[in-house]
Coordinates of C-alpha atoms in Angstrom, one line a residue:
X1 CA 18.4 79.1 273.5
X2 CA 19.1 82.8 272.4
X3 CA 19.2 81.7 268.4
X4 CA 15.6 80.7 269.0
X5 CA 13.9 83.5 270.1
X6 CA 13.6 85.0 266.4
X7 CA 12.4 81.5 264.6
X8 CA 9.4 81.1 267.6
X9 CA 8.3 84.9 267.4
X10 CA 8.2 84.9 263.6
X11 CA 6.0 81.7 263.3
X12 CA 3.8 82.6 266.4
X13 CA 3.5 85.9 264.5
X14 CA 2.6 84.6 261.0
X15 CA 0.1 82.1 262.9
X16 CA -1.3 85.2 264.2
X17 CA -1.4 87.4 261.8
X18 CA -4.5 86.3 259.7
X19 CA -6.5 86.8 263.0
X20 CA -5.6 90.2 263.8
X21 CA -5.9 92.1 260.3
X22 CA -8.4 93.0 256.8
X23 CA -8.1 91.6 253.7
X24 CA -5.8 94.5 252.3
X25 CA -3.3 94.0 255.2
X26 CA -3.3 90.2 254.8
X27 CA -2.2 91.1 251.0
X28 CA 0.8 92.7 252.3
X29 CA 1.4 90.3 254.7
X30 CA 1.7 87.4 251.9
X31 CA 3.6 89.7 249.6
X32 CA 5.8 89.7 252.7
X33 CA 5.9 86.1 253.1
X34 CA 6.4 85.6 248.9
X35 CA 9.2 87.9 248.7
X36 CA 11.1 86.5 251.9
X37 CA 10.5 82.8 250.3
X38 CA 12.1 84.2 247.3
X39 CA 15.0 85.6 249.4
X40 CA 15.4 82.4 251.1
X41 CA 15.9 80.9 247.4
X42 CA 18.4 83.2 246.3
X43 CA 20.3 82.7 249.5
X44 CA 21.3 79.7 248.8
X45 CA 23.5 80.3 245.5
X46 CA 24.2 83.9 246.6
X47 CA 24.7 83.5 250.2
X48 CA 26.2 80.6 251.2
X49 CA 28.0 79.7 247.8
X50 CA 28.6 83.5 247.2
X51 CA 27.4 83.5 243.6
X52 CA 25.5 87.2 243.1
X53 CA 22.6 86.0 240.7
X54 CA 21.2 89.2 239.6
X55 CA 18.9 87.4 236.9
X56 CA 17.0 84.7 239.2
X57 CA 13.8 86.9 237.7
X58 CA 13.8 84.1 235.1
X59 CA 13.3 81.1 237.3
X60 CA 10.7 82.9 238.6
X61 CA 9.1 83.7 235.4
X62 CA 9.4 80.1 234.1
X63 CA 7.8 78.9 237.2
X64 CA 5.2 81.2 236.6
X65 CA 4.6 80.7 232.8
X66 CA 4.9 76.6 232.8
X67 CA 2.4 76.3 235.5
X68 CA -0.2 78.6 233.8
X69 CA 0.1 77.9 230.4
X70 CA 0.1 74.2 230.9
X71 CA -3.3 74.9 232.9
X72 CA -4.9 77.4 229.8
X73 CA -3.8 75.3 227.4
X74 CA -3.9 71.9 228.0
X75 CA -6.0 72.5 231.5
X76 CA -2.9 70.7 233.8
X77 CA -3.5 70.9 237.4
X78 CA -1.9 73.7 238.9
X79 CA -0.6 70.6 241.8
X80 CA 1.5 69.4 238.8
X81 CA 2.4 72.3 236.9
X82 CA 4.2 73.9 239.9
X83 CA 6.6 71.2 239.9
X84 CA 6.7 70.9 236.5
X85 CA 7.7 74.6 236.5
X86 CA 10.2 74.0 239.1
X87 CA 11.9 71.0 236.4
X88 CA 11.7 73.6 233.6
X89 CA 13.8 76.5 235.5
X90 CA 15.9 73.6 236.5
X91 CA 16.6 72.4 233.3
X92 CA 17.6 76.3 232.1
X93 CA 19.5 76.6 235.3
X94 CA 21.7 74.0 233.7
X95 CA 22.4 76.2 230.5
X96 CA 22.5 79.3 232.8
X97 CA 25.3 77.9 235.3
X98 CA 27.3 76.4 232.1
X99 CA 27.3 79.9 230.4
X100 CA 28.2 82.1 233.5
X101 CA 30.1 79.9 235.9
X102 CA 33.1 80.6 233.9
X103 CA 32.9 84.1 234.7
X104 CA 33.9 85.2 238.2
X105 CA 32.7 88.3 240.8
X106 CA 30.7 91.0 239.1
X107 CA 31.1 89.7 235.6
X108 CA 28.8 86.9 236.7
X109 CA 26.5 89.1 238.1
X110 CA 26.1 90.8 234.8
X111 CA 26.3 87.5 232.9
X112 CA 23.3 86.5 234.4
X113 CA 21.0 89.8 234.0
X114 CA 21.7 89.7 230.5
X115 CA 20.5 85.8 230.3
X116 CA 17.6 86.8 232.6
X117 CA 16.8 89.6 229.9
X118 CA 17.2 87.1 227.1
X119 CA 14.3 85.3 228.5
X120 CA 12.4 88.1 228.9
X121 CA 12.6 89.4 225.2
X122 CA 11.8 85.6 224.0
X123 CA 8.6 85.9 226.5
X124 CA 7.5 89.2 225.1
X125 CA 7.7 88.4 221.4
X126 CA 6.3 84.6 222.0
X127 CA 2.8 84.9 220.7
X128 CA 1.9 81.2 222.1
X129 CA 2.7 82.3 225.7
X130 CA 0.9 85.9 225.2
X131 CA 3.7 88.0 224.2
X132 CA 3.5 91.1 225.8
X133 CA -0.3 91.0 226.8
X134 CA 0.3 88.0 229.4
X135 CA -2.5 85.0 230.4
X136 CA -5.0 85.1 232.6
X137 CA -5.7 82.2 235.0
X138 CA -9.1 81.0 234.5
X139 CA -11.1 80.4 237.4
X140 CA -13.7 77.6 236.0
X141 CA -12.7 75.5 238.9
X142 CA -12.1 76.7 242.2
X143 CA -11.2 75.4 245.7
X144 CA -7.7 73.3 247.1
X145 CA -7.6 70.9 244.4
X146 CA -7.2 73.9 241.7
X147 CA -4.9 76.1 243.9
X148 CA -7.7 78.8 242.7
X149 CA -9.6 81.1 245.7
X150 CA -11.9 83.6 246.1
X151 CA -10.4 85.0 249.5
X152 CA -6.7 85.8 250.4
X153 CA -7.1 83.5 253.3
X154 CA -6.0 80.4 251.7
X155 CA -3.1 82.1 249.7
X156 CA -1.6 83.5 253.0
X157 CA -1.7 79.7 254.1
X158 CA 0.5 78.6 251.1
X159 CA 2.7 81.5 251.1
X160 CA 3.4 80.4 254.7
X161 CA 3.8 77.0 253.9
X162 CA 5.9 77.4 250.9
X163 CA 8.0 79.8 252.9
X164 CA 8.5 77.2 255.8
X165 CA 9.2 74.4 253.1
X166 CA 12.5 76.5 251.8
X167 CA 13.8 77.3 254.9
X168 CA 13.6 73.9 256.0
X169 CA 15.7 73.1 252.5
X170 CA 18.2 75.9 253.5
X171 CA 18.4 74.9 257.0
X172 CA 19.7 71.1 256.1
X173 CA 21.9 72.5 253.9
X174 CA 23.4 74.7 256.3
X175 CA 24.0 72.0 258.6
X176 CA 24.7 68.9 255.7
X177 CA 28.0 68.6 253.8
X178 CA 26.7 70.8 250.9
X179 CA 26.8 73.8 253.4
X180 CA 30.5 73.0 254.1
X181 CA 30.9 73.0 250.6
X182 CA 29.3 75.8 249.7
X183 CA 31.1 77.9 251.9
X184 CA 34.1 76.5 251.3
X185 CA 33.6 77.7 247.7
X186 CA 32.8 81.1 248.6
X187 CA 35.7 82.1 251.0
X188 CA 38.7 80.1 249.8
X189 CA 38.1 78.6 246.2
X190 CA 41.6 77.8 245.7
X191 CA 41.6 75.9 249.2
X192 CA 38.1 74.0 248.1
X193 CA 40.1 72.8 244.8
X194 CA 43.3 72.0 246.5
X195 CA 41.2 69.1 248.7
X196 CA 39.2 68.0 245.7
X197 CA 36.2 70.4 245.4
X198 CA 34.6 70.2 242.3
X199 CA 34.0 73.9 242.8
X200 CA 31.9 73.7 239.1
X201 CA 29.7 71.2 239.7
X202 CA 28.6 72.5 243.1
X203 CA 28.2 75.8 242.4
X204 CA 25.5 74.0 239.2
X205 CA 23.9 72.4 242.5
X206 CA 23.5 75.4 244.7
X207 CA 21.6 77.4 241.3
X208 CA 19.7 74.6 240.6
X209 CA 17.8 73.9 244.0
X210 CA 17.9 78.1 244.2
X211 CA 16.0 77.7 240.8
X212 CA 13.9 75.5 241.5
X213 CA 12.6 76.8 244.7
X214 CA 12.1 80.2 243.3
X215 CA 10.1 78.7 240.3
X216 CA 7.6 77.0 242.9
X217 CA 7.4 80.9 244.2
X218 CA 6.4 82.5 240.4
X219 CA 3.6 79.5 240.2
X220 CA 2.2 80.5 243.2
X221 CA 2.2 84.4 242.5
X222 CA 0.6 83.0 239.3
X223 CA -1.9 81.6 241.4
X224 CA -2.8 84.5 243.4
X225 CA -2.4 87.5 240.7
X226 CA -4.8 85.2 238.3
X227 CA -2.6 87.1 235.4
X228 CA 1.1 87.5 234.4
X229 CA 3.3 89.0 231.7
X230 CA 6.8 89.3 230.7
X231 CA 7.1 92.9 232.8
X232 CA 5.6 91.7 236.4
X233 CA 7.1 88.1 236.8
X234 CA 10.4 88.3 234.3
X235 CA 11.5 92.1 235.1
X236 CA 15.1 92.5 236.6
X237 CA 13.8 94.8 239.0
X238 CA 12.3 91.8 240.8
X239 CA 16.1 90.0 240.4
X240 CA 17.6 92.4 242.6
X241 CA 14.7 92.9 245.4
X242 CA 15.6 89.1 245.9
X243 CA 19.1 90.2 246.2
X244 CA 18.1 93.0 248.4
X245 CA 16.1 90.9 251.0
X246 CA 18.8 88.8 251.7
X247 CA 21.8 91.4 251.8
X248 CA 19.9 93.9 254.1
X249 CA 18.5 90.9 256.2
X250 CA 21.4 89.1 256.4
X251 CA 23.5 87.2 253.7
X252 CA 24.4 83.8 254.5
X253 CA 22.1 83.7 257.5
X254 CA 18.8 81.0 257.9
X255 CA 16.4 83.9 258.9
X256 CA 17.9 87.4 257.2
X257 CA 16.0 87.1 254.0
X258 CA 12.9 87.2 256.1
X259 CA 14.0 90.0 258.5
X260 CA 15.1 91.9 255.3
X261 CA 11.7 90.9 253.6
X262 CA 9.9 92.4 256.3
X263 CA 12.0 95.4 256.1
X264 CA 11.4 96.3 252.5
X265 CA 8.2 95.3 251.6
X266 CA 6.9 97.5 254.0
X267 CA 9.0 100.2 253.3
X268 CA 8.0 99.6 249.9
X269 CA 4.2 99.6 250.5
X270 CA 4.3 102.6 252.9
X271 CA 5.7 104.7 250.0
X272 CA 2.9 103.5 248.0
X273 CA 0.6 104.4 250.0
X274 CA 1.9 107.8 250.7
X275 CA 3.2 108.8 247.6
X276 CA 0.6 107.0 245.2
X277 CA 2.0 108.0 241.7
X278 CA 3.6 110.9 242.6
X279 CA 6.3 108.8 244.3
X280 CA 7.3 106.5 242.1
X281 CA 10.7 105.2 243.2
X282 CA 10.4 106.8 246.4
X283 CA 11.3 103.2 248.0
X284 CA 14.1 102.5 245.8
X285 CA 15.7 105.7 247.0
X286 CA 14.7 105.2 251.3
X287 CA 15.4 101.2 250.8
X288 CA 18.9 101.7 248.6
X289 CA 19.8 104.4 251.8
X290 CA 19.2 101.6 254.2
X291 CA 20.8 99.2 252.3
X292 CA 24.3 101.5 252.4
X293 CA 23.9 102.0 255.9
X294 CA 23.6 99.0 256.6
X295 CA 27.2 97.6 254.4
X296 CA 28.4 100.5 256.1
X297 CA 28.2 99.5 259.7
X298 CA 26.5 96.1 259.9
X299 CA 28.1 94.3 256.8
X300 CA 25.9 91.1 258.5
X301 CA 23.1 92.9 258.1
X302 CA 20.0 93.0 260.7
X303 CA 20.3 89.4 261.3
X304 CA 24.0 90.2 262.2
X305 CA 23.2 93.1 264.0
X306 CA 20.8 91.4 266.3
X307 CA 23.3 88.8 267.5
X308 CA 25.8 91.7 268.2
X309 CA 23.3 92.9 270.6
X310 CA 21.6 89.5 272.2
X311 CA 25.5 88.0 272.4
X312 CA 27.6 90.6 272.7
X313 CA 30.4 91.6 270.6
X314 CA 33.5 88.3 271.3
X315 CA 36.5 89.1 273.5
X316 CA 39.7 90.1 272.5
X317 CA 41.9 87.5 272.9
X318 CA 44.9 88.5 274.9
X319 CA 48.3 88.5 273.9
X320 CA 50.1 85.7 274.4
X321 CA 53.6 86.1 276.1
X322 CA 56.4 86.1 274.8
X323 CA 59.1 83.6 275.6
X324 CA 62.3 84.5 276.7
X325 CA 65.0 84.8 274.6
X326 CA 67.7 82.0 274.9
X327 CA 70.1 84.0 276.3
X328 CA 68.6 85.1 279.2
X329 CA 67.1 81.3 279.8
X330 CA 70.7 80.7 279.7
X331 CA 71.9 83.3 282.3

């Protein structure tokens, strides 16, 4: 019963939470609930298959881009273009995993910000998709059937929905074959291989439902911001806060990238707010502290941490005997 006292008082909180606060704290609270939906995503190529992406920016930027310039330009519904999004960052997730799955440990973590930053450039100097001035999401046609409000409200209720849609994803996987495979992959490769593992072709599964998950995330920020460009939806910065979420929350777990997206986009907001532009960076320094503290005592992270205090930390196992040696059987 313990493991579900976190699920039931996050929901009943997020239920809550549009009840209790103004429209500038319900902003925060669906940045919140975007960036630990994003973290969920990344969890499931980084966490459970172990596979630090540190260029996921561009899934999320596709996402973004497909979805709104299939609505300025050819005035798609927003409905379809955030699937069709999600089938364009898995299409380039194919490239991507066939270009940087032959690299291992922190050589594919480079591999893929420089293929992230690829995108970016060919975003920036593509003068059909804006180049570096972005689009803007008209707003002709409001209401549910165009994704396209005039409040936060209904955007805190996507958010929440998206949000709850991935973890579902990442909780059958945790519990389906895929998980055991995934994991399997991550901890003992040669092991996986030995029992007939294609280690290759499941990594390509793990970054293509992480893809396409995060893409349905950057065509709902699309959505809500009503404007992008290549510097707030393709930037690497926004790569490695998905990283962050997850490793300060808890790696590998259902519910860290939540806890962790909690964590830092408050932190990060709080520093805003206090600093203004004086500050700048003033959360990358307090969040990147937390971040060593935690690796440094509570490798699980907070998620990890919890447990160790609702379960206890597990018994020693004692020693087992020793048997006698023959000779004295003998006497």
């Amino acid at each position: 019963m313990k493991r579900f006292i976190l699920p039931t008082l996050f929901f009943a909180a997020a239920l809550a939470v549009p009840a209790f606060v103004d429209a500038s704290h319900l902003n925060l609270a669906i940045l919140v609930l975007m960036a630990a939906q994003l973290g969920v995503a990344w969890n499931i190529v980084g966490g459970y298959a172990g596979q630090v992406s540190l260029g996921h920016a561009a899934f999320f930027g596709l996402g973004a881009y497909t979805s709104t310039l299939l609505l300025v330009k050819f005035g798609v519904n927003p409905w379809i273009g955030i699937f069709a999004g999600g089938a364009v960052a898995v299409a380039v997730s194919l490239a991507f995993g066939w270009s940087c799955f032959r690299l291992k440990g922190h050589y594919f973590a480079m591999a893929t910000i420089a293929v992230a930053e690829l995108v970016q450039i060919v975003f920036t100097e593509w003068e059909y998709g804006g180049a570096a001035v972005g689009l803007y999401v008209p707003m002709q046609k409001t209401g549910w059937a165009w994704m396209n409000f005039a409040t936060k409200l209904p955007y805190y209720w996507l958010a929440l929905g998206l949000l709850v849609i991935t973890l579902c994803v990442n909780a059958w996987i945790e519990r389906s074959w895929l998980g055991y495979y995934f994991r399997a992959i991550k901890d003992e490769p040669d092991a996986a291989r030995s029992i007939g593992v294609n280690i290759a072709r499941y990594k390509q599964v793990a970054l293509s439902v992480s893809a396409f998950l995060t893409a349905l995330g950057g065509s709902l920020y699309a959505q809500k911001e009503l404007y992008i460009d290549p510097n707030s939806v393709l930037a690497t910065g926004l790569s490695i806060k998905m990283a962050l979420v997850s490793i300060l929350g808890g790696v590998g777990t259902l519910f860290g990238p939540v806890v962790g997206s909690l964590v830092l986009t408050s932190i990060e907001e709080f520093t805003r707010i206090l600093f203004g532009g004086t500050g700048r960076g003033t959360d990358i320094i307090i969040y990147a502290s937390l971040i060593i503290g935690v690796a440094v005592f509570y490798p699980t992270g907070l998620v990890g941490w919890w447990r160790s205090l609702s379960w206890g930390k597990p018994k020693v196992a004692e020693p087992v005997a020793q048997a006698p040696a023959s000779k004295e059987v003998a006497a």
